[in-house]
CSV table of C-alpha atoms and ligand atoms in Angstrom, one decimal:
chain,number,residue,atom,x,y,z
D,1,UNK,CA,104.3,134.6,-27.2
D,2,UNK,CA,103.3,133.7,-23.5
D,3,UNK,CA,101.2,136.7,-21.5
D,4,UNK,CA,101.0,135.6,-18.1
D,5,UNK,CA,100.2,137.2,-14.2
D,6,UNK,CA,101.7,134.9,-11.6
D,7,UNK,CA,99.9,134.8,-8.1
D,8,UNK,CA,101.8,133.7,-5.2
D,9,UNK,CA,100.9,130.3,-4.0
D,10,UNK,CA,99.9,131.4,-0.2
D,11,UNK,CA,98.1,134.1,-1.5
D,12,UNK,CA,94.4,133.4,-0.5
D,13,UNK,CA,92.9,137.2,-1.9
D,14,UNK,CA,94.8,138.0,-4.6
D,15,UNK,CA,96.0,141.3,-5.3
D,16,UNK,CA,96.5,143.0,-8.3
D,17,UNK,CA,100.6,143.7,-8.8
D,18,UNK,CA,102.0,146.4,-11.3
D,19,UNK,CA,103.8,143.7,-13.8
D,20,UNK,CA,103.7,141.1,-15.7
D,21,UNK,CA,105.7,138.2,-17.4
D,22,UNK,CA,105.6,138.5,-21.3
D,23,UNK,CA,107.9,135.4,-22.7
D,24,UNK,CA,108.8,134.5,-18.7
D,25,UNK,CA,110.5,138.2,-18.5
D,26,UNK,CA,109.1,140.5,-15.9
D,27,UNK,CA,107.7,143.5,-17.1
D,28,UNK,CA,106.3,146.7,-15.1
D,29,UNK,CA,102.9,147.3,-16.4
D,30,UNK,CA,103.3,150.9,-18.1
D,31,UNK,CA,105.9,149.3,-20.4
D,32,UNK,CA,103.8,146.6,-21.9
D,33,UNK,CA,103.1,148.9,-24.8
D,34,UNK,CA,106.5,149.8,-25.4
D,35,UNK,CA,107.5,146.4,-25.2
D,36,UNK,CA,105.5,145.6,-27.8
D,37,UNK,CA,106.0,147.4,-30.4
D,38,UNK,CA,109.9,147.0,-29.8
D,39,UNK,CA,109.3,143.1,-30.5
D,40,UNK,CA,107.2,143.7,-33.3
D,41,UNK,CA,109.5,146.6,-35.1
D,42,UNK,CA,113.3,146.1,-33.5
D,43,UNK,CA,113.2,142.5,-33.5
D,44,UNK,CA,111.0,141.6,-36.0
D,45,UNK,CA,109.3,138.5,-34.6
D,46,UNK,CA,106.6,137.2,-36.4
D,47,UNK,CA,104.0,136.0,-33.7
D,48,UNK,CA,101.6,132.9,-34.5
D,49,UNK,CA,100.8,131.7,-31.0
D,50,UNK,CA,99.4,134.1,-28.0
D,51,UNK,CA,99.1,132.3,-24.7
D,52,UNK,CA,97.6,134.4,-21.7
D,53,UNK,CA,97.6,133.1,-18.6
D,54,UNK,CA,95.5,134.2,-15.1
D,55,UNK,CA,95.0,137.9,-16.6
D,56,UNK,CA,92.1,138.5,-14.9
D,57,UNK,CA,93.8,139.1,-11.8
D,58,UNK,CA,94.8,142.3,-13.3
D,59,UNK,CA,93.0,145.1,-12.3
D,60,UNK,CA,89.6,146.2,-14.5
D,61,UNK,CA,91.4,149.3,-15.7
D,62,UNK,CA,95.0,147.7,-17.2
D,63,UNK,CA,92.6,144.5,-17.7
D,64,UNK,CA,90.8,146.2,-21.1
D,65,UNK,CA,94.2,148.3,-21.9
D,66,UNK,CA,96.1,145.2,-21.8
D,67,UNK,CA,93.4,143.3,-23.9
D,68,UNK,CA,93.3,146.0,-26.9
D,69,UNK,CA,96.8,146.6,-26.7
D,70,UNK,CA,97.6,142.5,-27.5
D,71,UNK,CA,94.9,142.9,-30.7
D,72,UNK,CA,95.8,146.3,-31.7
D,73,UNK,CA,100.2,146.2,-31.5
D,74,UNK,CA,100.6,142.1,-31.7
D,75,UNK,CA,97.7,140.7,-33.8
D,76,UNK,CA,97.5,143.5,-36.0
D,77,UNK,CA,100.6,144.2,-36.2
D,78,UNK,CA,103.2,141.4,-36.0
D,79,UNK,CA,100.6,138.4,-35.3
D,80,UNK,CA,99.0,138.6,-38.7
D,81,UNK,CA,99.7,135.3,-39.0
D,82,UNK,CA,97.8,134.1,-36.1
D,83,UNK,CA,97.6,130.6,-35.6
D,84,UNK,CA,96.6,130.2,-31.8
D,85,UNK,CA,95.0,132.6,-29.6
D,86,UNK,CA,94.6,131.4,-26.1
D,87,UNK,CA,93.0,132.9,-22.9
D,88,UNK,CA,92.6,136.3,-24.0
D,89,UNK,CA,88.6,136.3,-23.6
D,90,UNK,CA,89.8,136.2,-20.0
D,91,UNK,CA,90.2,140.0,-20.3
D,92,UNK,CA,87.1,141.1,-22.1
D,93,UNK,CA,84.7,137.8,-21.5
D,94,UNK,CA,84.0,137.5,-25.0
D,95,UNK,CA,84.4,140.8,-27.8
D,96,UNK,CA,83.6,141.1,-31.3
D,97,UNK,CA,87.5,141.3,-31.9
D,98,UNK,CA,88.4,138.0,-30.2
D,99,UNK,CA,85.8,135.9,-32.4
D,100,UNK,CA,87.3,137.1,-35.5
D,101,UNK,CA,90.2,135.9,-34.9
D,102,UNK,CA,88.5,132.3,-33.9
D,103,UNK,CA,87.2,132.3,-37.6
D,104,UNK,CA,90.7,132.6,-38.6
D,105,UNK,CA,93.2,130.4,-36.3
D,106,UNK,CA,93.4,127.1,-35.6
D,107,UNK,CA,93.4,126.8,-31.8
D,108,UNK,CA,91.2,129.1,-30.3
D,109,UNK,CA,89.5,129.2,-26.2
D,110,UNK,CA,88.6,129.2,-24.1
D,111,UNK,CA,85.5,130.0,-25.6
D,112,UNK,CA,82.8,132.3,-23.9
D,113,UNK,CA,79.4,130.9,-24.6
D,114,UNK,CA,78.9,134.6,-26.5
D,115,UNK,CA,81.6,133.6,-29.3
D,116,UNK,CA,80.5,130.0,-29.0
D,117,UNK,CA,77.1,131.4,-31.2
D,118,UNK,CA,78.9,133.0,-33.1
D,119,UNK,CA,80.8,130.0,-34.8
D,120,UNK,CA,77.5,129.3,-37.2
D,121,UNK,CA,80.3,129.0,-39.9
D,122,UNK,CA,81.7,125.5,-41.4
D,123,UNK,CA,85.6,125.2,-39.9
D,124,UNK,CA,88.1,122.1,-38.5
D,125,UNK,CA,89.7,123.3,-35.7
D,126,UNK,CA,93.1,121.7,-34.1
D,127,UNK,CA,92.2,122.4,-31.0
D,128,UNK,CA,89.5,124.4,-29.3
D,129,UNK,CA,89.7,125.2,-25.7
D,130,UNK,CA,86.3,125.3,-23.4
D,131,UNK,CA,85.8,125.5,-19.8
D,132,UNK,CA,83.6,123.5,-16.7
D,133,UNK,CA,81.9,127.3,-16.9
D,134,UNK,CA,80.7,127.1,-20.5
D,135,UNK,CA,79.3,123.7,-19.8
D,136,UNK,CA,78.0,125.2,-17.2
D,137,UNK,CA,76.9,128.4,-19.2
D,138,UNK,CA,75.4,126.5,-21.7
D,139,UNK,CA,73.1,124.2,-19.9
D,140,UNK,CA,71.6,127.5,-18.3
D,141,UNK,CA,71.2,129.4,-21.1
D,142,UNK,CA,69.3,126.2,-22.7
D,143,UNK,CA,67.2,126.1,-19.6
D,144,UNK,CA,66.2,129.4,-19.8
D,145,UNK,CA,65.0,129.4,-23.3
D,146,UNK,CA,63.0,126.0,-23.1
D,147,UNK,CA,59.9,125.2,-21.1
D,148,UNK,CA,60.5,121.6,-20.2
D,149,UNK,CA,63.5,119.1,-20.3
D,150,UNK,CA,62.5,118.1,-23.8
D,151,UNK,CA,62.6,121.6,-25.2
D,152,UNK,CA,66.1,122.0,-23.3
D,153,UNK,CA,67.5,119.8,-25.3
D,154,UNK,CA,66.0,120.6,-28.3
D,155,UNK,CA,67.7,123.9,-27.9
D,156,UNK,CA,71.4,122.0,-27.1
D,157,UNK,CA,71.0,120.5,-30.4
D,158,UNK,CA,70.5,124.1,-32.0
D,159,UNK,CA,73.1,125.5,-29.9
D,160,UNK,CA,76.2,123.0,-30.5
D,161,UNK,CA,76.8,122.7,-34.2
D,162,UNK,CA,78.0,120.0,-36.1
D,163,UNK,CA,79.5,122.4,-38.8
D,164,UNK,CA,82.4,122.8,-36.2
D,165,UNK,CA,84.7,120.3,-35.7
D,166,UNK,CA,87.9,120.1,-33.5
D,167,UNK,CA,90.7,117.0,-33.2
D,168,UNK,CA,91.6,118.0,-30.0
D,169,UNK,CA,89.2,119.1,-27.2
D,170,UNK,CA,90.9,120.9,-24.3
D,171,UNK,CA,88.7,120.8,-21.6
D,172,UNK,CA,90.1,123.7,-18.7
D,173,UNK,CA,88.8,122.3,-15.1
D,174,UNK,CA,88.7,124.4,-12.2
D,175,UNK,CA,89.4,122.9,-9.3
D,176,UNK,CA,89.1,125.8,-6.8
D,177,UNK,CA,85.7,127.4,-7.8
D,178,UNK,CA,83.2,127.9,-4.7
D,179,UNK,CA,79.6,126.6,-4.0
D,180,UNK,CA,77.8,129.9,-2.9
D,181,UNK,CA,76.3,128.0,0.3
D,182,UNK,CA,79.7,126.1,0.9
D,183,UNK,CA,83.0,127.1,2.2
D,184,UNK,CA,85.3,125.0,0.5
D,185,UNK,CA,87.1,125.6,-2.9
D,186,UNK,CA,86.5,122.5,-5.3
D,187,UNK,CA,86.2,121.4,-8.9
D,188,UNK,CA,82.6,121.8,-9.1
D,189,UNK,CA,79.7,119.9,-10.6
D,190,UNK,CA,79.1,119.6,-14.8
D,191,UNK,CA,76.3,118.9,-17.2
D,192,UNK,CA,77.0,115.7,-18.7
D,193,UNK,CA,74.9,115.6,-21.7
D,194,UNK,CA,76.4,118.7,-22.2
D,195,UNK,CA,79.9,117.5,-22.7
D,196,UNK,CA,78.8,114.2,-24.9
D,197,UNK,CA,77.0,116.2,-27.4
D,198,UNK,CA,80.5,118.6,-27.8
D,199,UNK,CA,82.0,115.4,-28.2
D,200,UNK,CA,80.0,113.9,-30.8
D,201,UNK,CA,78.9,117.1,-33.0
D,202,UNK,CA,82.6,118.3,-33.1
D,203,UNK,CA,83.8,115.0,-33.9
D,204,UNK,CA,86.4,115.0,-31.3
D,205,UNK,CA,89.2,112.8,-31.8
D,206,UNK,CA,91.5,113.3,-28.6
D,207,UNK,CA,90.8,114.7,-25.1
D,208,UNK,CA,93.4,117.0,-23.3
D,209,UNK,CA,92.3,118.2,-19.3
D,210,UNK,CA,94.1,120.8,-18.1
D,211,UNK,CA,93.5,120.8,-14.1
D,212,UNK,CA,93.8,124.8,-12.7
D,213,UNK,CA,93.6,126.0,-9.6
D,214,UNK,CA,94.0,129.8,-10.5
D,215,UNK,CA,91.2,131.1,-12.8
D,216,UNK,CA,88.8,134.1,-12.0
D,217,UNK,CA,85.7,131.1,-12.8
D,218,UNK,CA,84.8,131.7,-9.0
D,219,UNK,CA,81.5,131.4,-7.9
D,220,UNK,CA,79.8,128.3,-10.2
D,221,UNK,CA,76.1,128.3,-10.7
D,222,UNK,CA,73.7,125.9,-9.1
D,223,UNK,CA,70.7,127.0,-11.0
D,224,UNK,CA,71.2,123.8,-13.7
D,225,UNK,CA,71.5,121.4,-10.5
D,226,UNK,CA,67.9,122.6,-9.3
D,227,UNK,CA,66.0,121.4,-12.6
D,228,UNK,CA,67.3,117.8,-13.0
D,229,UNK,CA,67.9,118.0,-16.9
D,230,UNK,CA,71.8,117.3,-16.6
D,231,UNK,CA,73.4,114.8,-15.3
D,232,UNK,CA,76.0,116.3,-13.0
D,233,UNK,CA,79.5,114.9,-13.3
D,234,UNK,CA,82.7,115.9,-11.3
D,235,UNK,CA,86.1,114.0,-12.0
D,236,UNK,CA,86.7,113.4,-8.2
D,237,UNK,CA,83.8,112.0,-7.2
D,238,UNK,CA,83.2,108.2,-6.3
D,239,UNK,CA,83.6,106.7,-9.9
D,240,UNK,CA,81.2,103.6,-9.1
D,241,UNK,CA,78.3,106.1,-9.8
D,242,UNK,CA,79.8,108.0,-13.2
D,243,UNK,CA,78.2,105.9,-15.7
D,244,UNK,CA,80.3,104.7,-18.9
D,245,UNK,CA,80.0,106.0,-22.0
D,246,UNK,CA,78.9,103.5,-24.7
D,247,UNK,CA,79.8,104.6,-27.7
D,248,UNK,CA,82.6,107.5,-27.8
D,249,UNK,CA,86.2,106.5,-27.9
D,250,UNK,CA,89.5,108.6,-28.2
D,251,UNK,CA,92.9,108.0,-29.6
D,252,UNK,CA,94.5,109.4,-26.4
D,253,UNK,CA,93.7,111.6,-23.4
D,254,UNK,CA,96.2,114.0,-22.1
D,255,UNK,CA,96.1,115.6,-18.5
D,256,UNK,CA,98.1,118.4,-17.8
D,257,UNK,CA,98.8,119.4,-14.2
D,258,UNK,CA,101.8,122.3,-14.2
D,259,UNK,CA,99.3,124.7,-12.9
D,260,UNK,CA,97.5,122.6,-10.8
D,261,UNK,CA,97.3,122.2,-7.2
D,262,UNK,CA,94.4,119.6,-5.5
D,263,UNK,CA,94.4,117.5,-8.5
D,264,UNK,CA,98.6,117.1,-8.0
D,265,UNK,CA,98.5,116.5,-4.4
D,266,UNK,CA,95.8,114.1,-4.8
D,267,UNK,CA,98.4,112.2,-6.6
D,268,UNK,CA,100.6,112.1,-4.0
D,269,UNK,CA,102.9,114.2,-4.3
D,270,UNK,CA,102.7,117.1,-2.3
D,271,UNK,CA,105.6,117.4,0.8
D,272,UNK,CA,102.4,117.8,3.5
D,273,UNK,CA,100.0,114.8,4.2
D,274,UNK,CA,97.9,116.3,6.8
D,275,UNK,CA,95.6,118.3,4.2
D,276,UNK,CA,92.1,116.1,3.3
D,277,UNK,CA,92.1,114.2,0.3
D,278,UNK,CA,90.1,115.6,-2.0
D,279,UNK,CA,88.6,112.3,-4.2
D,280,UNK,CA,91.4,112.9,-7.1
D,281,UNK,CA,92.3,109.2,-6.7
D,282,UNK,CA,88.9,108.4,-8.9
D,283,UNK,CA,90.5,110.8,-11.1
D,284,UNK,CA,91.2,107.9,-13.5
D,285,UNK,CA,88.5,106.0,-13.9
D,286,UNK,CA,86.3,108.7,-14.4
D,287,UNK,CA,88.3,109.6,-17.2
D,288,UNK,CA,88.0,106.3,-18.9
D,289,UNK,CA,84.3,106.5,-17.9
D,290,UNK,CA,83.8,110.2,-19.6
D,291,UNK,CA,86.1,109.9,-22.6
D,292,UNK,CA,86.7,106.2,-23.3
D,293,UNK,CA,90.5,105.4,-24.1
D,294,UNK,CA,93.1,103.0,-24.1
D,295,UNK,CA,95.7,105.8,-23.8
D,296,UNK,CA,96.0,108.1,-20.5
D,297,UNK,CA,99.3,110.4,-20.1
D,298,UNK,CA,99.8,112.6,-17.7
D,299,UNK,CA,102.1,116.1,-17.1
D,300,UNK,CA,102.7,116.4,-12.7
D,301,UNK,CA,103.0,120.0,-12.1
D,302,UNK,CA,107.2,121.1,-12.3
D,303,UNK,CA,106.4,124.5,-10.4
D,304,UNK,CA,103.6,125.0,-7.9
D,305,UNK,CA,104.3,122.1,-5.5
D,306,UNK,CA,106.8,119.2,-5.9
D,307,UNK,CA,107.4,116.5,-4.4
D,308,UNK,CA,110.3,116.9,-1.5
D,309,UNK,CA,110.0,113.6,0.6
D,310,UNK,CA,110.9,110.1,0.3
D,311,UNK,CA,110.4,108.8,-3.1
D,312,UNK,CA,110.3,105.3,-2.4
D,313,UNK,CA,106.7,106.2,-0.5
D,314,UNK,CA,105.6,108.9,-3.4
D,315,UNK,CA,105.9,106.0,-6.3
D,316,UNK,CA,103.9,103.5,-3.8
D,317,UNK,CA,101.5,106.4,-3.4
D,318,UNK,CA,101.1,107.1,-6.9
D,319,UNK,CA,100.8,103.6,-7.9
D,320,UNK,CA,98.1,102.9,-5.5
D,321,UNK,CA,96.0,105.9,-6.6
D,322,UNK,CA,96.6,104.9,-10.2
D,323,UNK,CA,95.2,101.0,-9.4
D,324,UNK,CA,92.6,101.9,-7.3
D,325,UNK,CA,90.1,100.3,-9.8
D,326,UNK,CA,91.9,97.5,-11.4
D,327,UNK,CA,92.2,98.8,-15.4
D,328,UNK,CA,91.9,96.9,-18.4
D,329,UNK,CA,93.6,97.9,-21.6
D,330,UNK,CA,95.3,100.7,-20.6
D,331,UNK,CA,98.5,102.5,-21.5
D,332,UNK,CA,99.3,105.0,-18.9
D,333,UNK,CA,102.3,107.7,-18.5
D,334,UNK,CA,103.1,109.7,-16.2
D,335,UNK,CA,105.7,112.5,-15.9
D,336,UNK,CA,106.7,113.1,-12.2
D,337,UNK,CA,108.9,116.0,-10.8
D,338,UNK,CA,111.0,115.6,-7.7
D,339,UNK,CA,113.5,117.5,-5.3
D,340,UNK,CA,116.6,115.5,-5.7
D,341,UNK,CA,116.2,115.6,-1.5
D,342,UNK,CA,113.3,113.2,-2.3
D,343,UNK,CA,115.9,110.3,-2.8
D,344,UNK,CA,117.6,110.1,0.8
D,345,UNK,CA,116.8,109.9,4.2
D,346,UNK,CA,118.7,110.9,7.5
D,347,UNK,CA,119.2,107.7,9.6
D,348,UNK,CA,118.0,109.1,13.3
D,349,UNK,CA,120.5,106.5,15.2
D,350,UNK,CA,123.7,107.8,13.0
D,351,UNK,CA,123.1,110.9,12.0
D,352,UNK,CA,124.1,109.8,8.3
D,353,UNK,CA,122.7,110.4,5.2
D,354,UNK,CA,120.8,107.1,3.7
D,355,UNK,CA,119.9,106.9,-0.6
D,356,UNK,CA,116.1,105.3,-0.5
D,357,UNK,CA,115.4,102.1,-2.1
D,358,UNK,CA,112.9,102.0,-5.9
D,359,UNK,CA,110.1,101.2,-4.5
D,360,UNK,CA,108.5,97.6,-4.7
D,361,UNK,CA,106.9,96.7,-8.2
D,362,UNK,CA,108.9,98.6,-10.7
D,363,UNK,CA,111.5,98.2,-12.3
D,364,UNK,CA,114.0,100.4,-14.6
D,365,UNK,CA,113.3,100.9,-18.4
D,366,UNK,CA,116.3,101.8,-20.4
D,367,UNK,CA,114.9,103.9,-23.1
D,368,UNK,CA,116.5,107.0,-24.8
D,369,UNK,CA,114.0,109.9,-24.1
D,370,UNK,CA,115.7,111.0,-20.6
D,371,UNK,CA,115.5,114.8,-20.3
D,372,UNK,CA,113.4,118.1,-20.6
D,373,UNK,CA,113.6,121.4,-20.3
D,374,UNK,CA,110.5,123.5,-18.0
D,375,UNK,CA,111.1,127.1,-16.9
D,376,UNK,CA,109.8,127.8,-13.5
D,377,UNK,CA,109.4,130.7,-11.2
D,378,UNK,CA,110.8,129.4,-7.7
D,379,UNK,CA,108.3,131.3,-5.6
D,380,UNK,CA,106.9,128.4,-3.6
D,381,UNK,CA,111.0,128.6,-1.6
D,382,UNK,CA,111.5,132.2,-2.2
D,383,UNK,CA,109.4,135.3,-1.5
D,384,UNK,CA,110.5,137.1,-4.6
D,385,UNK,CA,109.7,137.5,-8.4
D,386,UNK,CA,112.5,137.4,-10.5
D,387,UNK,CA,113.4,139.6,-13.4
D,388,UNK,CA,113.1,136.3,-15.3
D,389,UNK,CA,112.1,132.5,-15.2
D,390,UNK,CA,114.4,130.3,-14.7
D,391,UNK,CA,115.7,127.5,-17.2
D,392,UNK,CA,116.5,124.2,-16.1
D,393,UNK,CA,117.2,121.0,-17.6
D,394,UNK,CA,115.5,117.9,-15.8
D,395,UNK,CA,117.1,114.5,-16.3
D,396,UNK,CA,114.5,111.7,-16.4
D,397,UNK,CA,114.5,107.9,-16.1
D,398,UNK,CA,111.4,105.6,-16.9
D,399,UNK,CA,110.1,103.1,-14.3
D,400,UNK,CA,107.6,100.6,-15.4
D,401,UNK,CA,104.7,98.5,-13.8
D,402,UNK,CA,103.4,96.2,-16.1
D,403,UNK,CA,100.4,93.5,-15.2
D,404,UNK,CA,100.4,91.4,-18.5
D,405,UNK,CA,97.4,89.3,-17.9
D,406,UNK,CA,95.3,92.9,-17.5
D,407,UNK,CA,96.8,94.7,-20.5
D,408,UNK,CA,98.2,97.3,-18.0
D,409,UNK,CA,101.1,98.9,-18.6
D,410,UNK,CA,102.5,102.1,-16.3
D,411,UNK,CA,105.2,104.1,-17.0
D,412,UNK,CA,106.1,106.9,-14.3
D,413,UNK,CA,108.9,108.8,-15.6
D,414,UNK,CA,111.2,110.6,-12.7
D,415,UNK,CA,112.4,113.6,-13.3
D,416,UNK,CA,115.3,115.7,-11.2
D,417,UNK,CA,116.8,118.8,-12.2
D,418,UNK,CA,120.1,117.9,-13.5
D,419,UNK,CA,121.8,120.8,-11.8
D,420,UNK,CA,121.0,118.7,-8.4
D,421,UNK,CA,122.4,115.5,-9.4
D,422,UNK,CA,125.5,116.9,-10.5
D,423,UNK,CA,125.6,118.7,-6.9
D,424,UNK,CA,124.2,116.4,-5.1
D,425,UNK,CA,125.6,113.1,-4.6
D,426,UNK,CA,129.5,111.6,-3.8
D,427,UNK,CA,130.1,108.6,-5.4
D,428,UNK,CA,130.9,106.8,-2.1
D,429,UNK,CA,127.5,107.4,-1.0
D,430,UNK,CA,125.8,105.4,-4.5
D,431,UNK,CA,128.5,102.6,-3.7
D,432,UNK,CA,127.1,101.8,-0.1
D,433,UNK,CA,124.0,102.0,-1.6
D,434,UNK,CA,124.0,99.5,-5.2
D,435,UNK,CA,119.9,98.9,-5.0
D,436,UNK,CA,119.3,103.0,-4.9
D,437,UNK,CA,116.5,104.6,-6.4
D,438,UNK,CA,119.1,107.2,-7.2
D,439,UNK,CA,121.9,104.8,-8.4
D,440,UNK,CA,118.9,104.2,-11.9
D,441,UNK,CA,120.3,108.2,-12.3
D,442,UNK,CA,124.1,107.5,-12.9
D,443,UNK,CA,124.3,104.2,-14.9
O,1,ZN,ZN1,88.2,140.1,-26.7
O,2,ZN,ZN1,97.5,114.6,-27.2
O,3,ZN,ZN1,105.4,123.1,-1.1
O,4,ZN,ZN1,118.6,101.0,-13.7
């Protein structure tokens, strides 16, 4: 069951509105409760997975409603069962009620460093969810109970235990928190040795990084910086001065950017160039600097912002941001959603419609994977919020850069909502046209 508030994407203060979307179906506030308990006793679901998403944009009031209402009507009643319990300490910041259920599910987060201490029990986890904030939290709670930087990390050791262990760590980054003395929104600063020692004591086996840009984590705390203990890391900044990790090493890292906006448009995709590029193009090899792998794949947002505008340049783009260090040994995928007006061009001379070459370097993969299904909101093109998110079916086709010698292998898969394919193109158009990017769509 997904909870979720969505903010418009132009709106800079946001402002609390009356509803909500409970399973991507707009609901008015005062009939969350009745919504509930018709799931739980008319339909008779059985709930095992709670996502919430940006409810801390909802006012206070509704906020700690909202909060008891999700453990009083759906884990108590249907969700006995609970497997997963996501986000919901985004409403209450950490209760006695939300770490119960974290002694009993399998995914659980993002933690708040209040039910963090209380995990002093023995338990494998799937997944656990943390935040930059809790590193964050947790290197200034250390500080302030230790004298010097020796007894700081004595008391890291006490505070992350190794009677908790997760396979997959998903690591929530902010990337439009504020600096008090600064203007500008950014994915701020994180204690290093704070993150390795989560990595080692929970034996973490795979890394997912889930790049936001709408989370109430605000204001970030400078304190930490001003003592020197940590080693402040940031996934955008120059990667010649991240240092790499010697000794860690992960199946697989994921990255998942649907509700990301800096970290998308750093990888050039975004319709507008003009905006300042915000260091995401050492996105990569910081990655493989912080959590060594062999294995990177990578989810471009399908919602917030797509790209619109000549595909031959996007793919160059992207493959230049990707190589910027030259990689070794790596694996990396990437899942890339595109207006289907991304694939021509109006020729200025003839006023005719154009289809874009592939761009130089890859080359078409026939494999049999080829389509997915995302639900979106269009609010980026329309002003409104429908009653309920759409569904759409995205066709994809694999293109490949491979550099044998180096062990690199790339494969950016291009997705286009089916519904504009079928629309969009006449068959005489794709015949003047054999070397099309396109043309790879309808073979
Ligand atoms: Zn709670
Ligand atoms: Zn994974
Ligand atoms: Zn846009
Ligand atoms: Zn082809």
């Amino acid at each position: 069951m997904k909870i979720e508030y969505i903010p418009h994407p132009e709106e800079i203060e946001i402002q609390p509105k009356d509803f909500i979307y409970v399973n991507y179906r707009k609901i008015d506030n005062y009939a969350v409760s009745g919504y509930f308990t018709f799931l739980s006793t008319a339909v008779g679901v059985k709930v095992e997975k709670i996502i919430t998403k940006r409810l801390s944009y909802l006012g206070n009031k509704f906020k700690h409603k909202l909060h008891n209402m999700i453990h009083s009507q759906l884990i108590g009643g249907c969700g006995k069962y609970i497997e997963s319990l996501i986000g919901l300490e985004e409403l209450c910041d950490g209760c006695e009620k939300c770490s119960n259920i974290a002694k009993t599910c399998l995914e659980y987060g993002p933690l708040r460093l209040s039910t963090l201490q209380t995990m002093t029990y023995s338990k494998n986890y799937k997944k656990l969810h943390v935040t930059d904030k809790l590193f964050e939290d947790i290197a200034e709670y250390c500080i302030s109970k230790s004298k010097n930087k020796e007894g700081c990390f004595k008391e890291l050791d006490e505070t992350i235990l190794s009677t908790i262990s997760c396979d997959k760590l998903v690591i929530w980054v902010n990337e439009s928190r504020l600096h008090p003395n600064e203007e500008t929104r950014n994915h701020m600063h994180m204690p290093r040795e704070v993150i390795d020692i989560i990595l080692r004591k929970w034996n973490v086996k795979s890394v997912k990084l889930n790049m936001i840009f709408y989370t109430n984590g605000g204001l970030c705390s400078v304190d930490w910086l001003q003592y020197n203990y940590f080693t402040p890391v940031r996934l955008n900044d120059p990667y010649s001065i991240t240092e790499k990790s010697s000794d860690l090493k992960f199946s697989h890292v994921d990255v998942r950017m649907s509700d990301s906006i800096y970290c998308v448009r750093g990888f050039g995709n975004h319709h507008s160039e003009i905006i300042v590029p915000r260091g995401y193009h050492n996105f990569i090899p910081n990655i493989r600097r912080l959590f060594p792998t062999d294995k990177i794949s990578i989810d471009l947002s399908h919602w917030f912002y797509i790209a619109e505008t000549d595909i031959e340049k996007k793919m160059s783009t992207i493959l230049q941001v990707v190589t910027m260090e030259k990689q070794r040994k790596l694996s990396l995928s990437m899942k890339f959603f595109v207006k289907s007006s991304i694939v021509k061009k109006v020729n200025e001379e003839t006023n005719k419609a154009e289809l874009r070459k592939l761009a130089p370097k890859y080359r078409h993969r026939r494999v049999n994977f080829q389509s997915c299904v995302r639900r979106s909101l269009p609010i980026d093109d329309v002003d409104q919020y429908l009653e309920e998110f759409n569904q759409e079916k995205w066709i994809g086709r694999r293109f490949q850069v491979e550099d044998i010698e180096n062990l690199f292998n790339f494969n950016l898969n291009v997705y286009i909502k089916e519904k504009e394919l079928e629309e969009g193109f006449d068959k005489q158009l794709l015949q003047e046209y054999p070397n099309s990017f396109v043309g790879h769509f309808y073979e």
